[in-house]
Coordinates of N, CA and C in Angstrom, one line a residue:
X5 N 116.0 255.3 -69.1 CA 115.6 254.2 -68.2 C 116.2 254.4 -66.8
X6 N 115.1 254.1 -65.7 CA 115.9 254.6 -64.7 C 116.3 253.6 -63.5
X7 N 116.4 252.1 -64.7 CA 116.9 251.0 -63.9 C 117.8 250.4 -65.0
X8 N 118.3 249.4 -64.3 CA 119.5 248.3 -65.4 C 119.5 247.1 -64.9
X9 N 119.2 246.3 -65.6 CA 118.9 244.7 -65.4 C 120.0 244.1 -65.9
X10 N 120.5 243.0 -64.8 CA 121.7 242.2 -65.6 C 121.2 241.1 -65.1
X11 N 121.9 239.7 -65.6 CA 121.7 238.4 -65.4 C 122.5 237.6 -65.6
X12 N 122.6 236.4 -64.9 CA 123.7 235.5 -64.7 C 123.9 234.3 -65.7
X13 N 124.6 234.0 -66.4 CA 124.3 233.2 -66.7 C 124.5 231.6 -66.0
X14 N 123.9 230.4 -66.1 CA 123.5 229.4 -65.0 C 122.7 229.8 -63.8
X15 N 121.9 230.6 -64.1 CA 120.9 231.1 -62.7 C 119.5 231.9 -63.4
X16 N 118.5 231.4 -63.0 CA 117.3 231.9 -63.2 C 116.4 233.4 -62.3
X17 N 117.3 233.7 -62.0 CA 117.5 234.9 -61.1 C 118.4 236.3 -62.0
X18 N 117.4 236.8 -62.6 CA 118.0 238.3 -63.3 C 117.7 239.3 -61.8
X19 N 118.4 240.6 -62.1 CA 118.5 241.5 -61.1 C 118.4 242.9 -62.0
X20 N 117.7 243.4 -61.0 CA 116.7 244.6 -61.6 C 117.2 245.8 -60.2
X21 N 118.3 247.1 -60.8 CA 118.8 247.7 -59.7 C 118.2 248.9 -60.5
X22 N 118.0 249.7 -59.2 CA 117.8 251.5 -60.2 C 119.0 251.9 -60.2
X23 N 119.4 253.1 -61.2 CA 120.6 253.3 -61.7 C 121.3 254.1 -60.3
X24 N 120.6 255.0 -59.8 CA 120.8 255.6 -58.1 C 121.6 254.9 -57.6
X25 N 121.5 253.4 -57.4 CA 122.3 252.6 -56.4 C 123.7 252.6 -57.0
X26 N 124.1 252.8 -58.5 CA 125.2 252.7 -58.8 C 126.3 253.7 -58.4
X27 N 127.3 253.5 -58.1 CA 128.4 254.2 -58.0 C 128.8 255.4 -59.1
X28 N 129.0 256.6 -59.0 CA 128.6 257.2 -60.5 C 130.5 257.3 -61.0
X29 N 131.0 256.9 -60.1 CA 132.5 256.4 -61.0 C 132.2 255.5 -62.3
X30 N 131.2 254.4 -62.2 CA 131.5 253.4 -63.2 C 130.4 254.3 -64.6
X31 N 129.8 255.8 -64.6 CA 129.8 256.0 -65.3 C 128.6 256.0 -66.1
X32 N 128.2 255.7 -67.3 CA 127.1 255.5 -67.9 C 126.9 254.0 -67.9
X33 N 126.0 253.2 -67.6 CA 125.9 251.9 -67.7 C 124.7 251.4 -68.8
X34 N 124.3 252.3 -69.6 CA 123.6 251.9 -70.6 C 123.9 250.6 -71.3
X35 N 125.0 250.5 -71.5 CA 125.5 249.2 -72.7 C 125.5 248.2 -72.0
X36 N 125.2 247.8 -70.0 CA 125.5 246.3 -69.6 C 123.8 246.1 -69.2
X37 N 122.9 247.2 -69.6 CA 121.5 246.6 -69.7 C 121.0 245.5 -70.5
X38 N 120.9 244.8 -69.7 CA 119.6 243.7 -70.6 C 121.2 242.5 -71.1
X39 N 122.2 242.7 -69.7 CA 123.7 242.0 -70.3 C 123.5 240.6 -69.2
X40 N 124.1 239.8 -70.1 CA 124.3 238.3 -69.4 C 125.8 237.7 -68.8
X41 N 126.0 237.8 -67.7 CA 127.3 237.5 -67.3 C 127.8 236.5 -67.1
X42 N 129.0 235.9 -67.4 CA 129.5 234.2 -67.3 C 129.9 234.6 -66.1
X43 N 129.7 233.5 -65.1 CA 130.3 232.7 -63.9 C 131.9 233.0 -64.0
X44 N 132.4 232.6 -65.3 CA 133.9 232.0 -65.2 C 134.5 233.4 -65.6
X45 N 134.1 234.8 -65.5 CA 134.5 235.9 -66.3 C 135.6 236.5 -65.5
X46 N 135.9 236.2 -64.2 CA 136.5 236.8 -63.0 C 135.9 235.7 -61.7
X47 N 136.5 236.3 -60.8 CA 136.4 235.5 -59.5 C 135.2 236.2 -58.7
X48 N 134.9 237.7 -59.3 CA 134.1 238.4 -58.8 C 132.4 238.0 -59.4
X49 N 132.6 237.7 -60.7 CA 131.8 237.4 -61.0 C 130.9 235.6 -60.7
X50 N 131.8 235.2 -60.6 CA 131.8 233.9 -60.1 C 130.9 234.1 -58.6
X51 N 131.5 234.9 -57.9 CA 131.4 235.0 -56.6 C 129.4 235.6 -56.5
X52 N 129.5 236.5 -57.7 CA 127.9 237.2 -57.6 C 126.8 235.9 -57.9
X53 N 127.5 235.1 -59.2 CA 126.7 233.6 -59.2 C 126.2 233.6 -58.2
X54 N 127.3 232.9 -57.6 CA 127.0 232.2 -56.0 C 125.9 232.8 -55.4
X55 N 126.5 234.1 -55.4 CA 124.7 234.8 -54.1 C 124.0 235.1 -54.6
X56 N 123.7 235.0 -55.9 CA 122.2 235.4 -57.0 C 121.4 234.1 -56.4
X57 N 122.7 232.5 -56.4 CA 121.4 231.7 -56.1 C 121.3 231.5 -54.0
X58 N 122.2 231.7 -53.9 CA 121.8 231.8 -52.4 C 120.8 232.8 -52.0
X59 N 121.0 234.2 -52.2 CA 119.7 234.9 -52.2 C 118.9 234.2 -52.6
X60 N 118.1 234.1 -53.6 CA 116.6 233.3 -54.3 C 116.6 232.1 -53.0
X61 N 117.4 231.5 -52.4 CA 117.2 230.2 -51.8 C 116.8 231.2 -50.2
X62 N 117.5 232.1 -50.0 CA 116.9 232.7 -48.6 C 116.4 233.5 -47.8
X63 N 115.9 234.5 -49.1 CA 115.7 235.4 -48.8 C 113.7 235.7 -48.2
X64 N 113.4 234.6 -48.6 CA 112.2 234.4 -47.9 C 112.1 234.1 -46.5
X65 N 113.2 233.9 -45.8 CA 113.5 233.4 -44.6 C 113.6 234.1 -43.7
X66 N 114.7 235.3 -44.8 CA 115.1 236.4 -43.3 C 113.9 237.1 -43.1
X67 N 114.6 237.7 -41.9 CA 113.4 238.8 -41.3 C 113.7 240.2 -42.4
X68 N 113.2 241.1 -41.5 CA 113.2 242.5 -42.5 C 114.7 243.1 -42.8
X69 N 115.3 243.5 -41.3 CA 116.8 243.6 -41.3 C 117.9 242.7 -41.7
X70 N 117.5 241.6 -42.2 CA 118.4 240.8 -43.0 C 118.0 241.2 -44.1
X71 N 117.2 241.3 -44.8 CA 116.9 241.8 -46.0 C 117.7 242.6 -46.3
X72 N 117.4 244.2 -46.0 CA 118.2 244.9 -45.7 C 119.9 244.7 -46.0
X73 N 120.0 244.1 -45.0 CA 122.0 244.0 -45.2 C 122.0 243.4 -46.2
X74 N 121.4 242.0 -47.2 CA 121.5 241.3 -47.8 C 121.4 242.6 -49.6
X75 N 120.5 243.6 -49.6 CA 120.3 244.4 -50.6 C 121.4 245.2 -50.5
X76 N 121.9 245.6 -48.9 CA 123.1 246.3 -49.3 C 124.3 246.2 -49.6
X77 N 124.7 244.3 -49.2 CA 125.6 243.5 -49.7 C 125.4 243.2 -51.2
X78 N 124.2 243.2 -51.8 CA 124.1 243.1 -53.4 C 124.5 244.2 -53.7
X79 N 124.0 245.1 -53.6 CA 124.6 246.6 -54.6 C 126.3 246.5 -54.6
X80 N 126.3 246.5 -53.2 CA 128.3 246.6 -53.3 C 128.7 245.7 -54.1
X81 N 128.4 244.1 -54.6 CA 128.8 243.4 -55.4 C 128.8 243.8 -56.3
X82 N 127.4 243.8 -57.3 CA 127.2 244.5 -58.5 C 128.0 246.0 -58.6
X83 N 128.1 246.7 -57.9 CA 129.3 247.8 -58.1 C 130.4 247.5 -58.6
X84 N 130.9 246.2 -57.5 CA 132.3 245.8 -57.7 C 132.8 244.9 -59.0
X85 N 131.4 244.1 -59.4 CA 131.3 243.9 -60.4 C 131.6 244.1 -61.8
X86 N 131.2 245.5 -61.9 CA 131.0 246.4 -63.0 C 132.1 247.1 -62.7
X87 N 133.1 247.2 -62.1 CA 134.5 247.9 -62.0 C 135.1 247.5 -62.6
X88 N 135.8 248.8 -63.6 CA 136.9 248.1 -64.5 C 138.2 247.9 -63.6
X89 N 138.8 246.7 -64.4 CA 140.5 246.3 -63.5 C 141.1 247.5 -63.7
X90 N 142.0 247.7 -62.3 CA 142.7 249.1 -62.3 C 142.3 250.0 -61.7
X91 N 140.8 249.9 -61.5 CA 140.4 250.7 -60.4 C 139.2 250.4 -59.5
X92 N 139.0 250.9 -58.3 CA 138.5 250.3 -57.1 C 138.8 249.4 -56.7
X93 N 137.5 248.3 -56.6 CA 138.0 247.3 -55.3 C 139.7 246.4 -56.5
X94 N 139.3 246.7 -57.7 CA 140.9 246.2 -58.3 C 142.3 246.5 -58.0
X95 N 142.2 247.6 -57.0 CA 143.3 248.4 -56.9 C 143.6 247.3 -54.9
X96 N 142.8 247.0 -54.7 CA 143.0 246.0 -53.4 C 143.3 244.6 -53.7
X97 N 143.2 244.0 -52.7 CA 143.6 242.5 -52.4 C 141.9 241.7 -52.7
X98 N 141.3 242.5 -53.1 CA 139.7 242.1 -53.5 C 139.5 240.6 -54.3
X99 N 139.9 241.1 -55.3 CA 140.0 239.9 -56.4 C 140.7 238.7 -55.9
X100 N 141.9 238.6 -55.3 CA 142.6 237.5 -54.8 C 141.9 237.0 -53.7
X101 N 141.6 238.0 -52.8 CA 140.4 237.5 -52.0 C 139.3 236.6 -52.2
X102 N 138.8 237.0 -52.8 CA 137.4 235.9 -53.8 C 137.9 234.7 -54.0
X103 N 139.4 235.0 -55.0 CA 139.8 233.1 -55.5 C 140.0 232.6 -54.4
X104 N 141.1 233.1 -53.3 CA 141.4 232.2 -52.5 C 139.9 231.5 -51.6
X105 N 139.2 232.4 -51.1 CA 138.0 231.7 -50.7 C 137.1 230.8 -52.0
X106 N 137.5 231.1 -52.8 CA 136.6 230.0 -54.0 C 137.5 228.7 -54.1
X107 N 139.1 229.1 -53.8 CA 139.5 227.8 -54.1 C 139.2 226.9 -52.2
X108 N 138.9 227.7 -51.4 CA 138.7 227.1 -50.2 C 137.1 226.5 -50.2
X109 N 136.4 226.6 -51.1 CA 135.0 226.5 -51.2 C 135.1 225.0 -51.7
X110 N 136.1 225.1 -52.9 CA 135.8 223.8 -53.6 C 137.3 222.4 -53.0
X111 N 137.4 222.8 -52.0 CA 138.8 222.0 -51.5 C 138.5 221.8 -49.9
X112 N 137.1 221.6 -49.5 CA 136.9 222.0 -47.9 C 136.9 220.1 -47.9
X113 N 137.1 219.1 -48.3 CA 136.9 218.2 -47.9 C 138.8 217.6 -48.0
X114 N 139.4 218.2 -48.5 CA 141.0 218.0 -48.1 C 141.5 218.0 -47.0
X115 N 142.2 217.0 -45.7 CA 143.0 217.0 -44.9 C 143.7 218.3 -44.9
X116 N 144.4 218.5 -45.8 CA 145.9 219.5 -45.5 C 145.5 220.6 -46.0
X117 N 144.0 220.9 -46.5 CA 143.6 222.7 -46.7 C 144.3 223.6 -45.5
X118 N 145.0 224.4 -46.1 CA 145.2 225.3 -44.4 C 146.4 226.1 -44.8
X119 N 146.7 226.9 -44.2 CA 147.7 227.7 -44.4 C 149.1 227.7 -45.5
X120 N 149.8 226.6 -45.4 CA 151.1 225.9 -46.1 C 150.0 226.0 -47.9
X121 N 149.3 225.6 -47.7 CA 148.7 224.5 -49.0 C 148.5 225.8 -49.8
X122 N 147.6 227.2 -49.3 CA 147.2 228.4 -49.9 C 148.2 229.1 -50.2
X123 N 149.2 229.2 -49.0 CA 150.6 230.2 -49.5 C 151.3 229.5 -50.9
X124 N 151.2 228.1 -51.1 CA 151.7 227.9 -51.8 C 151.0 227.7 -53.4
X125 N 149.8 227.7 -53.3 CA 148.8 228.0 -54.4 C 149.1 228.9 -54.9
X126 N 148.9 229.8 -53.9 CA 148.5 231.5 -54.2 C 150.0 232.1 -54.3
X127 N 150.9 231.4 -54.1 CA 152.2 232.3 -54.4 C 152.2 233.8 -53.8
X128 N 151.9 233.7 -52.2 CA 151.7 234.5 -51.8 C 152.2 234.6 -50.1
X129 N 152.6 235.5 -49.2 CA 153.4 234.9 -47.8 C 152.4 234.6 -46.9
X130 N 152.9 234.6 -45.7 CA 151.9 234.5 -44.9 C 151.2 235.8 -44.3
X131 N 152.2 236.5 -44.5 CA 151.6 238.0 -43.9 C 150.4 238.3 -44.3
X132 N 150.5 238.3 -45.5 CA 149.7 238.5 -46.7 C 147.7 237.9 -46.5
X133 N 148.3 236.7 -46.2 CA 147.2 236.3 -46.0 C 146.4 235.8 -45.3
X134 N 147.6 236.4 -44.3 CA 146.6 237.1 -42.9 C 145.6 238.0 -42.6
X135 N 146.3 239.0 -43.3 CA 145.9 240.1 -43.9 C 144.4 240.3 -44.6
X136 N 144.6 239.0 -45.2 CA 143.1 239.0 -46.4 C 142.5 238.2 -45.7
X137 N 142.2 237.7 -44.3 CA 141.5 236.9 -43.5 C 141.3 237.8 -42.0
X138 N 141.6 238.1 -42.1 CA 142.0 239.0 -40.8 C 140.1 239.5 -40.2
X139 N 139.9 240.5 -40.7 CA 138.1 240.2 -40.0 C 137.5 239.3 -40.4
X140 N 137.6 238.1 -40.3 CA 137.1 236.8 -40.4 C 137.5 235.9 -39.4
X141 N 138.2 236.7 -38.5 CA 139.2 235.8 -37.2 C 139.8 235.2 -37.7
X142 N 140.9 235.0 -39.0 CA 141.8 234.5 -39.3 C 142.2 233.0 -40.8
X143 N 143.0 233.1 -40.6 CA 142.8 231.7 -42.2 C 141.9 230.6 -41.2
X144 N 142.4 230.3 -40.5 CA 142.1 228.9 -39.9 C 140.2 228.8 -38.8
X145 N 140.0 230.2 -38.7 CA 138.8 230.2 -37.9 C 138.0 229.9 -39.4
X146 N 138.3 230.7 -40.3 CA 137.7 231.0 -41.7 C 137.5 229.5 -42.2
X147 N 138.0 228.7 -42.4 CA 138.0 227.2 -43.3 C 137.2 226.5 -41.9
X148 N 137.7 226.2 -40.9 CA 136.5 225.5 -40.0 C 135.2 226.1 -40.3
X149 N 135.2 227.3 -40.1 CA 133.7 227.9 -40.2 C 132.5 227.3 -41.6
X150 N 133.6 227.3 -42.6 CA 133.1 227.0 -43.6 C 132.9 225.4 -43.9
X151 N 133.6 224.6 -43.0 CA 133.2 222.8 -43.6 C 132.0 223.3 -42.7
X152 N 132.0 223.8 -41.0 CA 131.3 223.1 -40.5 C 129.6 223.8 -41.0
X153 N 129.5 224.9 -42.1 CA 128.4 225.4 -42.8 C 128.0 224.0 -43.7
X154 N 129.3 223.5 -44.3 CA 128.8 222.4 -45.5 C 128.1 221.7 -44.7
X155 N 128.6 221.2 -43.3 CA 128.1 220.1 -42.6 C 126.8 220.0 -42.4
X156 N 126.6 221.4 -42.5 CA 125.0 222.4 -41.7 C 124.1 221.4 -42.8
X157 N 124.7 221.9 -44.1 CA 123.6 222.0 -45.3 C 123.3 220.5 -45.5
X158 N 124.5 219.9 -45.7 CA 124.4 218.1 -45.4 C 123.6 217.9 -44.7
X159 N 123.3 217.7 -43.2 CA 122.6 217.1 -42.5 C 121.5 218.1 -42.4
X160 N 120.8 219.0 -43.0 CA 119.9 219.5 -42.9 C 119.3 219.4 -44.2
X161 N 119.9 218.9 -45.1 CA 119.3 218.0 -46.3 C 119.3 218.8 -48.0
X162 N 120.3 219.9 -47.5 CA 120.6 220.8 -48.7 C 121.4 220.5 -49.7
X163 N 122.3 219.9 -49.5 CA 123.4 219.0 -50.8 C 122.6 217.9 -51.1
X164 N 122.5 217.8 -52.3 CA 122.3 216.6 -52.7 C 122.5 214.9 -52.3
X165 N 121.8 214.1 -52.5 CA 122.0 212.5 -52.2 C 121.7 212.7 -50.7
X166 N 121.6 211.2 -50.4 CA 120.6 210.5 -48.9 C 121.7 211.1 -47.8
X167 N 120.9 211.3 -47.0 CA 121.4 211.9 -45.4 C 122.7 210.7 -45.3
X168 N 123.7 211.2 -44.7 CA 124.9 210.2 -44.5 C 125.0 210.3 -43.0
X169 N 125.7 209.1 -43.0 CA 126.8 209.1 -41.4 C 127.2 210.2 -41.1
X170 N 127.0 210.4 -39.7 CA 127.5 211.3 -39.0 C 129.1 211.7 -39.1
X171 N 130.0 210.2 -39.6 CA 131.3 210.3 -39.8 C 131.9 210.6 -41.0
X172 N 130.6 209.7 -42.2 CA 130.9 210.3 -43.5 C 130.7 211.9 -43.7
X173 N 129.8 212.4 -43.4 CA 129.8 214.2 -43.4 C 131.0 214.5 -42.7
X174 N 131.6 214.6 -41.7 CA 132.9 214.8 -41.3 C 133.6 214.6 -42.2
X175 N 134.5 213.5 -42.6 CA 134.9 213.4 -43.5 C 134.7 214.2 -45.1
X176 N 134.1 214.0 -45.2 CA 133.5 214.6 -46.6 C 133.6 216.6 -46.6
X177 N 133.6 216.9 -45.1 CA 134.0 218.0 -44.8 C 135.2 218.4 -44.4
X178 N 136.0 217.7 -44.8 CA 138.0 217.8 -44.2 C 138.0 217.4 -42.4
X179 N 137.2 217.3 -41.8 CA 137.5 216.5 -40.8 C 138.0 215.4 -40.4
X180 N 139.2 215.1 -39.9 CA 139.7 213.8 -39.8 C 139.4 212.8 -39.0
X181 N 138.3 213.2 -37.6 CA 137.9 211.7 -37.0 C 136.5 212.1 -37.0
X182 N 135.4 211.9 -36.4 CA 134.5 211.8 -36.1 C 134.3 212.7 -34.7
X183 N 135.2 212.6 -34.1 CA 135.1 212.9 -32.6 C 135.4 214.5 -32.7
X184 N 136.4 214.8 -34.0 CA 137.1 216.4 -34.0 C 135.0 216.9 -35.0
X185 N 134.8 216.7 -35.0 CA 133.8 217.2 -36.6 C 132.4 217.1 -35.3
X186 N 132.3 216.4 -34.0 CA 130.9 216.7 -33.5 C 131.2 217.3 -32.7
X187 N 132.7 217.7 -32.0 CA 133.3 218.8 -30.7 C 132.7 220.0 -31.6
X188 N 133.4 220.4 -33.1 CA 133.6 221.7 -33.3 C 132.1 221.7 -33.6
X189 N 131.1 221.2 -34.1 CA 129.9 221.2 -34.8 C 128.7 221.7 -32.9
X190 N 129.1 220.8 -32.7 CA 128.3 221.5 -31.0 C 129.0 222.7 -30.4
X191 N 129.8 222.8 -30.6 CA 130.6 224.3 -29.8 C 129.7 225.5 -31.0
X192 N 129.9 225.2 -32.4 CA 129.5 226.5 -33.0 C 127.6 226.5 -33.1
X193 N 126.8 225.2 -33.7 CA 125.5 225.2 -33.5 C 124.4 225.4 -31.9
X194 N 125.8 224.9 -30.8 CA 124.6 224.8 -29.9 C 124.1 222.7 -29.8
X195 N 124.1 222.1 -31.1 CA 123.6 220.8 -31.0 C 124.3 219.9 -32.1
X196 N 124.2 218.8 -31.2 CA 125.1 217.6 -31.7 C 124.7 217.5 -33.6
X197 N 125.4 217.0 -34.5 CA 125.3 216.3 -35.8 C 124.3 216.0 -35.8
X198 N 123.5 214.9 -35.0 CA 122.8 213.5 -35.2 C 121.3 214.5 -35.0
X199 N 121.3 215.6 -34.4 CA 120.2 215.9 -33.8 C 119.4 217.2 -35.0
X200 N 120.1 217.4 -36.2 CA 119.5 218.2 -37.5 C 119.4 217.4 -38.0
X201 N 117.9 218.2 -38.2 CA 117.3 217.5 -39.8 C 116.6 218.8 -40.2
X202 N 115.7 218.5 -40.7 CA 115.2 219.5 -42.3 C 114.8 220.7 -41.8
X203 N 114.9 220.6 -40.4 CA 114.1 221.8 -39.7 C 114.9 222.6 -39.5
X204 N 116.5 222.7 -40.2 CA 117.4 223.7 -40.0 C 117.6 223.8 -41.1
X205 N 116.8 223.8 -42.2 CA 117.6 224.5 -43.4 C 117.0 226.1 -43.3
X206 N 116.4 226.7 -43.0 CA 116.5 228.1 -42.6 C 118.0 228.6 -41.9
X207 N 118.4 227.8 -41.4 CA 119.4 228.5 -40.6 C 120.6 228.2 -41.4
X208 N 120.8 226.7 -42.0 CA 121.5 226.7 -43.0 C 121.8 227.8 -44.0
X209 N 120.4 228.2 -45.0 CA 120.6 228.9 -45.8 C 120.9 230.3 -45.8
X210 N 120.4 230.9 -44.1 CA 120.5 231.8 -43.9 C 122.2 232.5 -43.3
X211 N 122.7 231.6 -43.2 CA 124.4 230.9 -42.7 C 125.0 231.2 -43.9
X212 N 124.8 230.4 -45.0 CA 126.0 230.8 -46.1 C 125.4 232.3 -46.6
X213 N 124.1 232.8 -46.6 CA 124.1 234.2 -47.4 C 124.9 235.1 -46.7
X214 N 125.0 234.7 -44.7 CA 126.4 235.4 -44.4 C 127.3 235.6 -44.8
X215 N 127.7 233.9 -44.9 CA 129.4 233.7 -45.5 C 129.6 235.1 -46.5
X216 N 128.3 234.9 -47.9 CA 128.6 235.5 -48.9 C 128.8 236.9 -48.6
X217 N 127.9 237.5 -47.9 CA 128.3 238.7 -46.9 C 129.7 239.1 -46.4
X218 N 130.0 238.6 -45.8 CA 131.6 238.4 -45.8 C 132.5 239.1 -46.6
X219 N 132.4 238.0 -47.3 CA 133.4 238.2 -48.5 C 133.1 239.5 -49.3
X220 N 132.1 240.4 -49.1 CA 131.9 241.6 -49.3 C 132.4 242.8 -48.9
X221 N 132.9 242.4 -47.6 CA 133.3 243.4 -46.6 C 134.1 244.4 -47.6
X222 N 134.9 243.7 -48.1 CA 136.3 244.2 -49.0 C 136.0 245.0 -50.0
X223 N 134.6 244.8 -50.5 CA 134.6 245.5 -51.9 C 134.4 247.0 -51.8

């Protein structure tokens, strides 16, 4: 067979790769054909979730050369994926990489997310994770970037439940007044909160399949 299908489980999105694309370190991959992967199996895996359903949500959007980067950001996952611990991207700061941005994914609406709060999660210094933010312009460019994406998908009508206040979305995205959450939201979109609506969920969706890009760099 001269492809290998795997599939996620919680996502209706199976992936269909020719075996070519694989890395021929990881060897014979007969046995993970036609395999179903949990979410919770690793951080890595968790992380491929994520972009199986972000892909499906926007890949009808991009143009051709997003496509592109987007198929060559899938393979590297799926490689990384299928790497046993101990070697490749396991032998880097890879894996810790992932949690820490997963635990920053599900904590973006906390005040005191930020530097102090991670070193002390992660039992880890600062150098360190600087280091693991570092082409991303930093811990701190990294976590703004990411409420002000949530904020995107909020007022462009992608999260769930009725369009809110301009202040409640701030909030709800670790912003603490109203006034900090529409400075940084116009400096990075170009236009105020009040002024998206549904006509930006292209750009929305096309925004986090970045993010998930990103977080690829490493593998």
């Amino acid at each position: 067979m001269d492809a290998v299908e795997l599939a996620w489980v919680q996502t209706r999105h199976p992936l269909i790769a020719p075996r070519r694309l694989f890395e021929k370190r990881l060897g014979d991959l007969s046995a993970f054909h036609g395999s179903a992967l949990r979410p919770d199996a690793s951080p890595l895996t968790w992380l491929m979730t994520d972009h199986m359903r972000s892909l499906a949500a926007c890949i009808d959007a991009a143009d051709e050369g997003q496509r592109t980067a987007l198929t060559a950001a899938t393979v590297s996952m799926v490689n990384a994926v299928l790497t046993k611990p101990g070697d490749g991207p396991y032998e880097r700061d890879t894996v810790l990489g992932v949690a820490i941005r997963r635990f920053i994914e599900d904590d973006l609406r906390s005040f005191d997310l930020g530097i102090e709060k991670l070193c002390a999660r992660f039992a880890i210094s600062r150098t360190r994770l600087y280091a693991l933010f570092e082409a991303d312009g930093g811990v701190a460019s990294y976590i703004r970037d990411r409420r002000l994406a949530r904020a995107m998908r909020i007022l462009a009508g992608l999260e769930a439940g009725d369009r809110r206040r301009i202040s409640s979305v701030g909030y709800a995205c670790g912003f603490e007044t109203e006034k900090m959450f529409s400075r940084a939201f116009k400096r990075k979109y170009g236009v105020n909160p009040s002024e998206v609506d549904a006509g930006y969920r292209p750009q929305a969706r096309l925004e986090y399949g970045a993010t998930l890009m990103s977080w690829i760099n490493a593998l």
